[in-house]
Coordinates of C-alpha atoms in Angstrom, one line a residue:
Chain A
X1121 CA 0.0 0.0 0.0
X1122 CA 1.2 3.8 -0.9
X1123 CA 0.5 7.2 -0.2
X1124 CA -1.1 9.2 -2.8
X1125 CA -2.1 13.1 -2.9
X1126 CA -5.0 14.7 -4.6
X1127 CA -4.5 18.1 -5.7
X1128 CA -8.2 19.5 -4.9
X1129 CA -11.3 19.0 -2.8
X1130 CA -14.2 18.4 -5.4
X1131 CA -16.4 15.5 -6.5
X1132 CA -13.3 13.4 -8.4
X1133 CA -10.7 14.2 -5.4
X1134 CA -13.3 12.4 -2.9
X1135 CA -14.4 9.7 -5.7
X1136 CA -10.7 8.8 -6.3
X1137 CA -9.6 9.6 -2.3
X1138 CA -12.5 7.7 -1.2
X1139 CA -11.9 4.5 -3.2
X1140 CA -8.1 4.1 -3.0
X1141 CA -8.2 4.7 1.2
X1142 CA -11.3 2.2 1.2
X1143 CA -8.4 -0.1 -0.3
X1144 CA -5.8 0.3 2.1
X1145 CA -3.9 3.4 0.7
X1146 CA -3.5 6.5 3.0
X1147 CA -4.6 9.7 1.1
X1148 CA -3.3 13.2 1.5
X1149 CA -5.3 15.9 -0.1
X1150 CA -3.6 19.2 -1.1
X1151 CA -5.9 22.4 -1.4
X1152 CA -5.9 26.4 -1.4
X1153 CA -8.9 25.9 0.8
X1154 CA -7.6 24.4 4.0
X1155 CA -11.4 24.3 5.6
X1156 CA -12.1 22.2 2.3
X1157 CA -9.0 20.2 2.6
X1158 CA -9.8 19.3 6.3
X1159 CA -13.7 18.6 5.3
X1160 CA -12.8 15.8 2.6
X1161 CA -9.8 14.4 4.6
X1162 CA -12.7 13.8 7.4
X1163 CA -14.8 12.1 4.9
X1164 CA -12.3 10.1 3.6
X1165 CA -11.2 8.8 6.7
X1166 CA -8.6 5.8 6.7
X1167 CA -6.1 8.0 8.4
X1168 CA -6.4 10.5 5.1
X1169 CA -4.4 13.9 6.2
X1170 CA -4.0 17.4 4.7
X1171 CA -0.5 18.5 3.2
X1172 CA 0.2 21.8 2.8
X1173 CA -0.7 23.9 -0.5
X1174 CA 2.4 24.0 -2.8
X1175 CA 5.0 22.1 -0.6
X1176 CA 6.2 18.4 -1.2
X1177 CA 3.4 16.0 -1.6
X1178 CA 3.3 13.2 0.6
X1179 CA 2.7 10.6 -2.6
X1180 CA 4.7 9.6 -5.3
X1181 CA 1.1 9.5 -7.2
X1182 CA -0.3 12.9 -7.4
X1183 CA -3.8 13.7 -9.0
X1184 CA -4.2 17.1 -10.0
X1185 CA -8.0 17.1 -9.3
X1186 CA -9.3 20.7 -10.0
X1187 CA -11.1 21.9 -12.6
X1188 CA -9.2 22.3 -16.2
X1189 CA -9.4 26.0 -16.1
X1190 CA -7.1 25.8 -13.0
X1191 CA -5.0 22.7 -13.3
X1192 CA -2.1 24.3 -14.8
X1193 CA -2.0 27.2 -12.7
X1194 CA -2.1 24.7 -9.6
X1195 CA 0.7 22.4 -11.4
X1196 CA 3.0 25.9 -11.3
X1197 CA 2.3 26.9 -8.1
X1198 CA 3.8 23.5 -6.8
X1199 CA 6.5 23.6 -9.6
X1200 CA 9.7 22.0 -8.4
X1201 CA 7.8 20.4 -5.6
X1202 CA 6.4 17.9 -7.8
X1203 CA 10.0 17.0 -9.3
X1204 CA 10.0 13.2 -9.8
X1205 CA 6.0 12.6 -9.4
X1206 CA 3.6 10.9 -11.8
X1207 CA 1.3 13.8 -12.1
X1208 CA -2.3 12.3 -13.3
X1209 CA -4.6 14.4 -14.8
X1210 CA -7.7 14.3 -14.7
X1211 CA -9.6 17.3 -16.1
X1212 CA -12.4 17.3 -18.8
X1213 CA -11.7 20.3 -20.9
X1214 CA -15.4 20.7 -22.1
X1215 CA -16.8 23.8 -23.8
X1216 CA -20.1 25.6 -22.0
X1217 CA -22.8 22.7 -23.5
X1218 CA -20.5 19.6 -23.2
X1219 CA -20.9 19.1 -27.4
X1220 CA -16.3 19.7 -27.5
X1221 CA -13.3 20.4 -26.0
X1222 CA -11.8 23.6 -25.5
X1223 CA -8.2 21.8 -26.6
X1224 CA -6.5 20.8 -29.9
X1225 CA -4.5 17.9 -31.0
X1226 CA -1.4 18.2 -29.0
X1227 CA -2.3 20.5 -26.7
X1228 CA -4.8 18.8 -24.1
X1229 CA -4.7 19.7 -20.5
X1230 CA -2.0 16.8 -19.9
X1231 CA 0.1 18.5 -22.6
X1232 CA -0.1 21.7 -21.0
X1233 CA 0.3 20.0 -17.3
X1234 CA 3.8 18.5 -18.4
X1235 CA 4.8 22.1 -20.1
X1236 CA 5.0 23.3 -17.1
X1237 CA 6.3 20.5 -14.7
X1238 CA 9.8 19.5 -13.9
X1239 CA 11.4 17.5 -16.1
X1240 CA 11.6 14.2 -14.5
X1241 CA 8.1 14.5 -13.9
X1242 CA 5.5 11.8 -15.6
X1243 CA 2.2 13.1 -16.8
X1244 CA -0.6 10.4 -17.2
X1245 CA -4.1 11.5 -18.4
X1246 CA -6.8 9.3 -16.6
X1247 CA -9.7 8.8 -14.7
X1248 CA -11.6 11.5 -17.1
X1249 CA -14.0 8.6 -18.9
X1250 CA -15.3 7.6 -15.7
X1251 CA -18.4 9.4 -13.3
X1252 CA -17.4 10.9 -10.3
X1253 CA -20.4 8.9 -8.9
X1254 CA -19.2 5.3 -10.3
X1255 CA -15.8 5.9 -9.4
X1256 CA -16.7 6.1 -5.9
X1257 CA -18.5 2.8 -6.0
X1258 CA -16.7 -0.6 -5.7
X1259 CA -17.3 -1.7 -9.2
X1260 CA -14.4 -3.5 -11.3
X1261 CA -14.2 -0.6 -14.0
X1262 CA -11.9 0.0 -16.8
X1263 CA -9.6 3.1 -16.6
X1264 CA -8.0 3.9 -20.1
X1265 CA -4.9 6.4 -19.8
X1266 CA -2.5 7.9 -21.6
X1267 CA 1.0 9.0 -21.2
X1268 CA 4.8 8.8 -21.5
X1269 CA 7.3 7.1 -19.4
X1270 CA 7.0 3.2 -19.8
X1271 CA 8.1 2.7 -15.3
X1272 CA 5.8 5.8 -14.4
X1273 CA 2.3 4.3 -16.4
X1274 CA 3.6 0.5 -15.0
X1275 CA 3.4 2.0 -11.5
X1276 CA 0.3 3.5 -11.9
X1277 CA -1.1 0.6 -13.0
X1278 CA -0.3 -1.2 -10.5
X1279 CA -2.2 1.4 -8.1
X1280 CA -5.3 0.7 -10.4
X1281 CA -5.2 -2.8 -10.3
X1282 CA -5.1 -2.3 -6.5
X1283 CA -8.6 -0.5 -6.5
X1284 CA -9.6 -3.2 -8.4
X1285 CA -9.3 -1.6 -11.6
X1286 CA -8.6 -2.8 -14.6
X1287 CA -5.5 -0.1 -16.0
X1288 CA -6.2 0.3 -20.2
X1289 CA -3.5 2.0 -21.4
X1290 CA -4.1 4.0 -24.5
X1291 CA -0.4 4.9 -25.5
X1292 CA 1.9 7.5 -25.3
X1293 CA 0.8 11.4 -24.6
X1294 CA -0.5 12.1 -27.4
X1295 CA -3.8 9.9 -26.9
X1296 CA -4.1 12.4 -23.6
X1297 CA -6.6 14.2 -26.8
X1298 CA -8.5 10.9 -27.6
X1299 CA -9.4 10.6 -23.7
X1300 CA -10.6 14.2 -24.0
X1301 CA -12.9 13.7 -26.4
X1302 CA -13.9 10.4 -24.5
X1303 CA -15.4 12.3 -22.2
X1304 CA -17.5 13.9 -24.5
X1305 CA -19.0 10.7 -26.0
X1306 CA -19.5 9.4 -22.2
X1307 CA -21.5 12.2 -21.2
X1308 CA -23.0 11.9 -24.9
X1309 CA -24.1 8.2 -24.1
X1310 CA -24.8 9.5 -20.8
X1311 CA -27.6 11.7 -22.0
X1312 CA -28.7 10.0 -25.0
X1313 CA -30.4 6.9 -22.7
X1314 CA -27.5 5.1 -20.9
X1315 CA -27.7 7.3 -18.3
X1316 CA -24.9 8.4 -15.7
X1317 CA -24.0 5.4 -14.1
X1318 CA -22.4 4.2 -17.5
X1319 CA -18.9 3.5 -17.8
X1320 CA -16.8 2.2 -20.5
X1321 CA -15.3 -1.1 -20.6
X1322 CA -12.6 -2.0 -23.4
X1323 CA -14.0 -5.6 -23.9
X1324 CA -12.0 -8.6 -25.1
X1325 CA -14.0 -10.2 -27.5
Chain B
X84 CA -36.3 -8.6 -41.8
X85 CA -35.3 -6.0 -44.5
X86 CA -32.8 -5.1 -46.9
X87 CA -29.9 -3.4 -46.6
X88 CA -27.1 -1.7 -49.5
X89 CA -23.4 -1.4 -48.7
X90 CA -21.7 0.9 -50.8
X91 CA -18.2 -0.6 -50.7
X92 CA -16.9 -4.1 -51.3
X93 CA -14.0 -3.9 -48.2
X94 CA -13.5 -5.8 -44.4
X95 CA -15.9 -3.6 -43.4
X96 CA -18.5 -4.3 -45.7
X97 CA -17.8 -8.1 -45.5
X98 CA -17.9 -8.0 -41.6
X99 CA -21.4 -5.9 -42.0
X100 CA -22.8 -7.6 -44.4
X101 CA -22.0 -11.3 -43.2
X102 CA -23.6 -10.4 -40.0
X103 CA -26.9 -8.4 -41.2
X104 CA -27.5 -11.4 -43.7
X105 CA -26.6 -14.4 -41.1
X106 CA -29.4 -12.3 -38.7
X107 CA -32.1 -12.3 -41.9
X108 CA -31.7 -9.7 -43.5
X109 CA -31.1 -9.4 -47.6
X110 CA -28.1 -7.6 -48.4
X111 CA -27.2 -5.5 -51.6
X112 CA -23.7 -4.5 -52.3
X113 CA -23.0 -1.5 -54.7
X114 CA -19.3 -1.0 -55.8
X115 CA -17.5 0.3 -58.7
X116 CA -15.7 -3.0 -59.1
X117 CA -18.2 -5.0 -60.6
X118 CA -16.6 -8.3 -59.8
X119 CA -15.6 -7.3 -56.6
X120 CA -19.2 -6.8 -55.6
X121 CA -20.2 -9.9 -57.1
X122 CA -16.9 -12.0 -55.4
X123 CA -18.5 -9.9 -51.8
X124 CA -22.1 -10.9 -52.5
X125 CA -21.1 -14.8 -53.3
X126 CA -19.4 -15.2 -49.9
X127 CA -22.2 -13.0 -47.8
X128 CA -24.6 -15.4 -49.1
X129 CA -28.2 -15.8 -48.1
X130 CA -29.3 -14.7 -51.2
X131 CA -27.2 -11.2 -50.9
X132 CA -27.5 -9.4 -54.6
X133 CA -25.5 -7.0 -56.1
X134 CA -27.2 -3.4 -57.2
X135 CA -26.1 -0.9 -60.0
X136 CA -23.2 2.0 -58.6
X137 CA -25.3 5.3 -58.5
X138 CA -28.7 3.2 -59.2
X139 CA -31.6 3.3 -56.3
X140 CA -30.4 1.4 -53.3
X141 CA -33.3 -1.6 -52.5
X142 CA -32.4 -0.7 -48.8
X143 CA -33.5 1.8 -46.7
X144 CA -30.4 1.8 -44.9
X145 CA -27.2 2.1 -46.9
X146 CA -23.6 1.9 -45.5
X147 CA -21.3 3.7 -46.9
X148 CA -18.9 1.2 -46.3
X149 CA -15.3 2.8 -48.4
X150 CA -12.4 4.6 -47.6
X151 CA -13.3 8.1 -45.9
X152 CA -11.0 9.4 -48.9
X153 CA -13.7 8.5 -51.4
X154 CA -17.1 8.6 -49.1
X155 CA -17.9 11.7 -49.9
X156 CA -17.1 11.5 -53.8
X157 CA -19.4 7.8 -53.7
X158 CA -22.4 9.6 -52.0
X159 CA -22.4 12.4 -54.6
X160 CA -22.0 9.8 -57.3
X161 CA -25.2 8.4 -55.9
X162 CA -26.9 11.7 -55.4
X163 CA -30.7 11.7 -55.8
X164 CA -30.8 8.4 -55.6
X165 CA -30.2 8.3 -52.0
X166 CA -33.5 10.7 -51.2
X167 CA -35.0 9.3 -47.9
X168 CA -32.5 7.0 -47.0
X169 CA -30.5 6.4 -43.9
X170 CA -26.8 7.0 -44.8
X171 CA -24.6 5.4 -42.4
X172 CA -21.1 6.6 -42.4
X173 CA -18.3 4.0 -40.4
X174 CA -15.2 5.5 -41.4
X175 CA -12.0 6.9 -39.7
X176 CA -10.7 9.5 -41.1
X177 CA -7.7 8.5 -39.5
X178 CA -4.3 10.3 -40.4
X179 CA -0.9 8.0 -41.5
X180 CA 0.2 6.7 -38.6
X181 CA -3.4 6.8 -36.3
X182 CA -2.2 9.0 -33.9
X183 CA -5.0 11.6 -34.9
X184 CA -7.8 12.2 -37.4
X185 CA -8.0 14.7 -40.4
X186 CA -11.2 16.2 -39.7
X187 CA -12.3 19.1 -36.8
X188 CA -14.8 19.2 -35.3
X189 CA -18.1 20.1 -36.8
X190 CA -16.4 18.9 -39.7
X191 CA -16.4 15.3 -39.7
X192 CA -16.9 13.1 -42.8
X193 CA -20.5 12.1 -41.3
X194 CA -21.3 16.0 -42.0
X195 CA -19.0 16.3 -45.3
X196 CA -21.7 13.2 -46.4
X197 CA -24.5 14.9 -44.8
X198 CA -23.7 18.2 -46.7
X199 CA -23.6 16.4 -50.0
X200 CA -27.0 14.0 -49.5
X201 CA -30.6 14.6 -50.6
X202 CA -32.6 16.9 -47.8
X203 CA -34.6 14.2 -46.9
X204 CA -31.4 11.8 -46.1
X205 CA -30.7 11.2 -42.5
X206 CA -26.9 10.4 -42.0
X207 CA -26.0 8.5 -38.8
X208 CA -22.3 7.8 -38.0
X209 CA -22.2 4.4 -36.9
X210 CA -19.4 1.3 -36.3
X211 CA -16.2 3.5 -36.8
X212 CA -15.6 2.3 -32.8
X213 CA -15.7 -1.5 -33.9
X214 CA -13.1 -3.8 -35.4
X215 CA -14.4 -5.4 -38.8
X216 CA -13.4 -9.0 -37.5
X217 CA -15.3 -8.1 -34.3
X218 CA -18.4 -7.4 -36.2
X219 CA -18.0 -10.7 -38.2
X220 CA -18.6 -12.5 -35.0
X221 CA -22.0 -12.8 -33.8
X222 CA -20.4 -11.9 -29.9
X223 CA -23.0 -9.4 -28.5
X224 CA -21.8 -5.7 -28.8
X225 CA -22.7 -2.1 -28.0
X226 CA -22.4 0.2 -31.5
X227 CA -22.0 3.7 -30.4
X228 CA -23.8 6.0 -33.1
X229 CA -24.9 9.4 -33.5
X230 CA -27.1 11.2 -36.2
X231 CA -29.9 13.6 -36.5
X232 CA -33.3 12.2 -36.9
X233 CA -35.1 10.8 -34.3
X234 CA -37.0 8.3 -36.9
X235 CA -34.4 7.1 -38.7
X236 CA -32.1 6.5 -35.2
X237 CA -34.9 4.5 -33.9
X238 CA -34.7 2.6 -37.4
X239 CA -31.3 2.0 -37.3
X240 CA -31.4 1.0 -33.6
X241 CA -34.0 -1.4 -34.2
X242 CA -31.6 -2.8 -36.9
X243 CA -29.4 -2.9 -34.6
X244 CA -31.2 -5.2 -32.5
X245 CA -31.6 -7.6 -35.0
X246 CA -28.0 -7.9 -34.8
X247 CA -27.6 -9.0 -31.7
X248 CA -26.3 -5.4 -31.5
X249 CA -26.6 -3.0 -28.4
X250 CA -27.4 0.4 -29.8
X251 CA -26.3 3.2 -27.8
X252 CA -26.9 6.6 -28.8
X253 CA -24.3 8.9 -28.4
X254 CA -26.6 12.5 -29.6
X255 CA -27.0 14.4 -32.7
X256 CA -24.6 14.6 -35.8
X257 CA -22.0 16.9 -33.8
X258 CA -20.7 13.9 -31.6
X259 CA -19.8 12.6 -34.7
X260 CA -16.0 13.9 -34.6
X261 CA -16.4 12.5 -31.2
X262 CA -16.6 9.0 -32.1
X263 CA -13.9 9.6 -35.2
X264 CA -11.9 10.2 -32.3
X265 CA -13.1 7.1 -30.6
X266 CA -12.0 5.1 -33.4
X267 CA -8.3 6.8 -32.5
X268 CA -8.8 5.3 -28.8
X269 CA -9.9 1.9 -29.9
X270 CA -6.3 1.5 -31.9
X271 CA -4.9 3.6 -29.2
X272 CA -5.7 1.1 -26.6
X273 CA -5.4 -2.5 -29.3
X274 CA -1.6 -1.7 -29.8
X275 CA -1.0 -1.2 -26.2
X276 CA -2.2 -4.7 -24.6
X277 CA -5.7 -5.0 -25.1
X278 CA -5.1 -6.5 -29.0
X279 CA -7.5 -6.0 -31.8
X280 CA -10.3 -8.0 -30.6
X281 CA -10.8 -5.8 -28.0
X282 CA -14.2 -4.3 -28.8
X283 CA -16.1 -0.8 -26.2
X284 CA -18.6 -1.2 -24.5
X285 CA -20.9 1.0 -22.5
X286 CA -21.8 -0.9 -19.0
X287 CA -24.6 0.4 -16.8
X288 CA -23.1 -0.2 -13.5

C-alpha cells in the first residue's frame, strides 16, 4: 500500500480519495482551501491527512484534481515540488454545453500540465472517462490512460489494479486528446439513454 | 427482416454484411468493381444481390462502407438516388500513422456526407468504434452512433437489435467527430495490450 495526494477538494478528489483509502492506501489531499481540505480528509477517513498547498506531496502519485481551467495554474504553483512525481490528470476540458473540448490535437490539459512540470516528472491523463459517482463505488471498471514514461504508467497501474481496476493503457501522450474527447462521448451516451451510471469497458471479444 | 445496400466491397462491408445477412436480412452490395461486388455478395450469401453503382439502393439503410477518402465523392455519385434513406457513415478519417484524425470538429466526414446528400437523407455515423473482424462474429456488442433524426435513429437501432447489436446513442450529428476520435482510442488502446479483438462497451453499472 502507498500514499497518494490529490490536488483538490471536489467530486473526483473524494471519488478517487474515497476508493483508494477504502483499499488500504493512506490519502493526503492538497488544497488552497484548507477548511475544504480538512472537510474531505474527514470524509475520507482511513487516516487520510492534509498537506500543505504547494510544498512536497506526501505521494509519489499525485492527481491534480481541479477543474481544467485551474489545473495548470495549480501544477505551477507547486513547480519544483512535484520533481520526480507521476502527475495524473484528470480534467475534462469541455466547452459551455459539453458538445467539445476547449483543446486541440497536441495540446490537451496533460500536454499543457507537463509544459510546465519539472522535467523528470511523468504526466498520465486518466480517470476522465469515468463518473465521479461510479468511481466512488466498488465496481471493477476499466480506466484507459495515456502518457509517456514506460516505469511511471507501469506503476500507476499497479495502483489501479489495486482498487480493483482494470489499467487500459491507450499509448503515449498524445492519446491524452483521444481521452478528451472520450469524455465527451460518455457524457453523450450518458444523455442520450444510458444514463450516468455508464462507464466504459474495453472488452475482449 | 429488411434489406440493406453497402456501398463498398472492403473488411468492413464483409464484416457488415455477413452479419446483417446471417441475422435475416437481404443484403445488396453496390461498388464500382463489378466483380468485386459480385466476389462480396457470393461469400455474404443468403441470397445477398448486387445493385447498380449510382442506381436506387433496394435498402432503406445504406452503408457507406469505403475509404473516408472516397465517401464523400461515392455519396455524390449516388446523389438523388439516396432521397429518404438512412446513410450510415463507419469511417475513420484517420491520419498516417493513427495518432489523430484529419477532420475538426463540426467537420467530420459524417457531416462532409450529410452536406452532399438529398434533404430528406438522414446520416448516422455508426461502427467507426468496432473492429471489422469483431463485427463478423455474432459476440454481442454495443455500437456507439450518433445522427440527426429521431426516426431514422430508432430505425437504425431497431436494426441494430436484430443484430444482436446494443445500440447506444451517443446524440446528434456533432458527436460525430467525437466518435472519429473514438476510433483513435480503440487502436490507441489495441496496440498497447488489449489487442484487436478488443471491442467498447458501455456498462450500466
Amino acid at each position: 500500500m502507498t500514499t497518494i495526494s490529490i490536488i483538490g477538494s471536489g467530486n473526483m478528489a473524494r471519488a478517487i480519495g474515497t476508493r483508494a483509502a477504502e483499499h488500504g492506501h493512506t490519502v493526503e489531499i492538497l488544497s488552497r482551501n484548507a477548511t475544504a481540505a480538512q472537510d474531505l480528509a474527514a470524509q475520507i477517513g482511513h487516516g487520510a491527512t492534509v498537506g500543505t498547498f504547494g510544498a512536497d506531496p506526501a505521494g509519489d502519485i499525485v492527481f491534480v484534481a481541479v477543474l481544467y481551467q485551474g489545473a495548470v495554474e495549480a501544477v505551477q504553483h507547486f513547480g519544483e515540488a512535484l520533481a520526480g512525481k507521476t502527475l495524473v490528470d484528470i480534467s475534462n476540458p469541455f466547452n459551455a454545453d459539453a458538445s467539445g473540448i476547449v483543446t486541440t490535437p497536441g495540446d490537451s490539459i496533460a500536454h499543457r500540465i507537463a509544459a510546465v512540470s519539472p522535467a523528470d516528472t511523468h504526466v498520465i491523463k486518466a480517470f476522465n472517462t469515468i463518473f465521479g459517482g461510479v468511481i466512488a463505488g466498488d465496481a471493477p471498471l476499466d480506466v484507459f490512460f495515456a502518457g509517456d514514461g514506460t516505469e511511471a504508467k507501469a506503476g500507476f497501474a499497479a495502483f489501479l489494479e489495486s482498487l480493483n481496476l482494470q489499467p487500459r493503457d491507450a499509448g503515449g501522450l498524445g492519446m491524452a486528446h483521444a481521452l478528451e474527447w472520450a469524455g465527451i462521448l460518455l457524457v453523450g451516451l450518458a444523455n442520450n439513454g444510458a444514463g450516468f451510471d455508464v462507464a466504459f469497458k474495453a472488452e475482449v471479444r
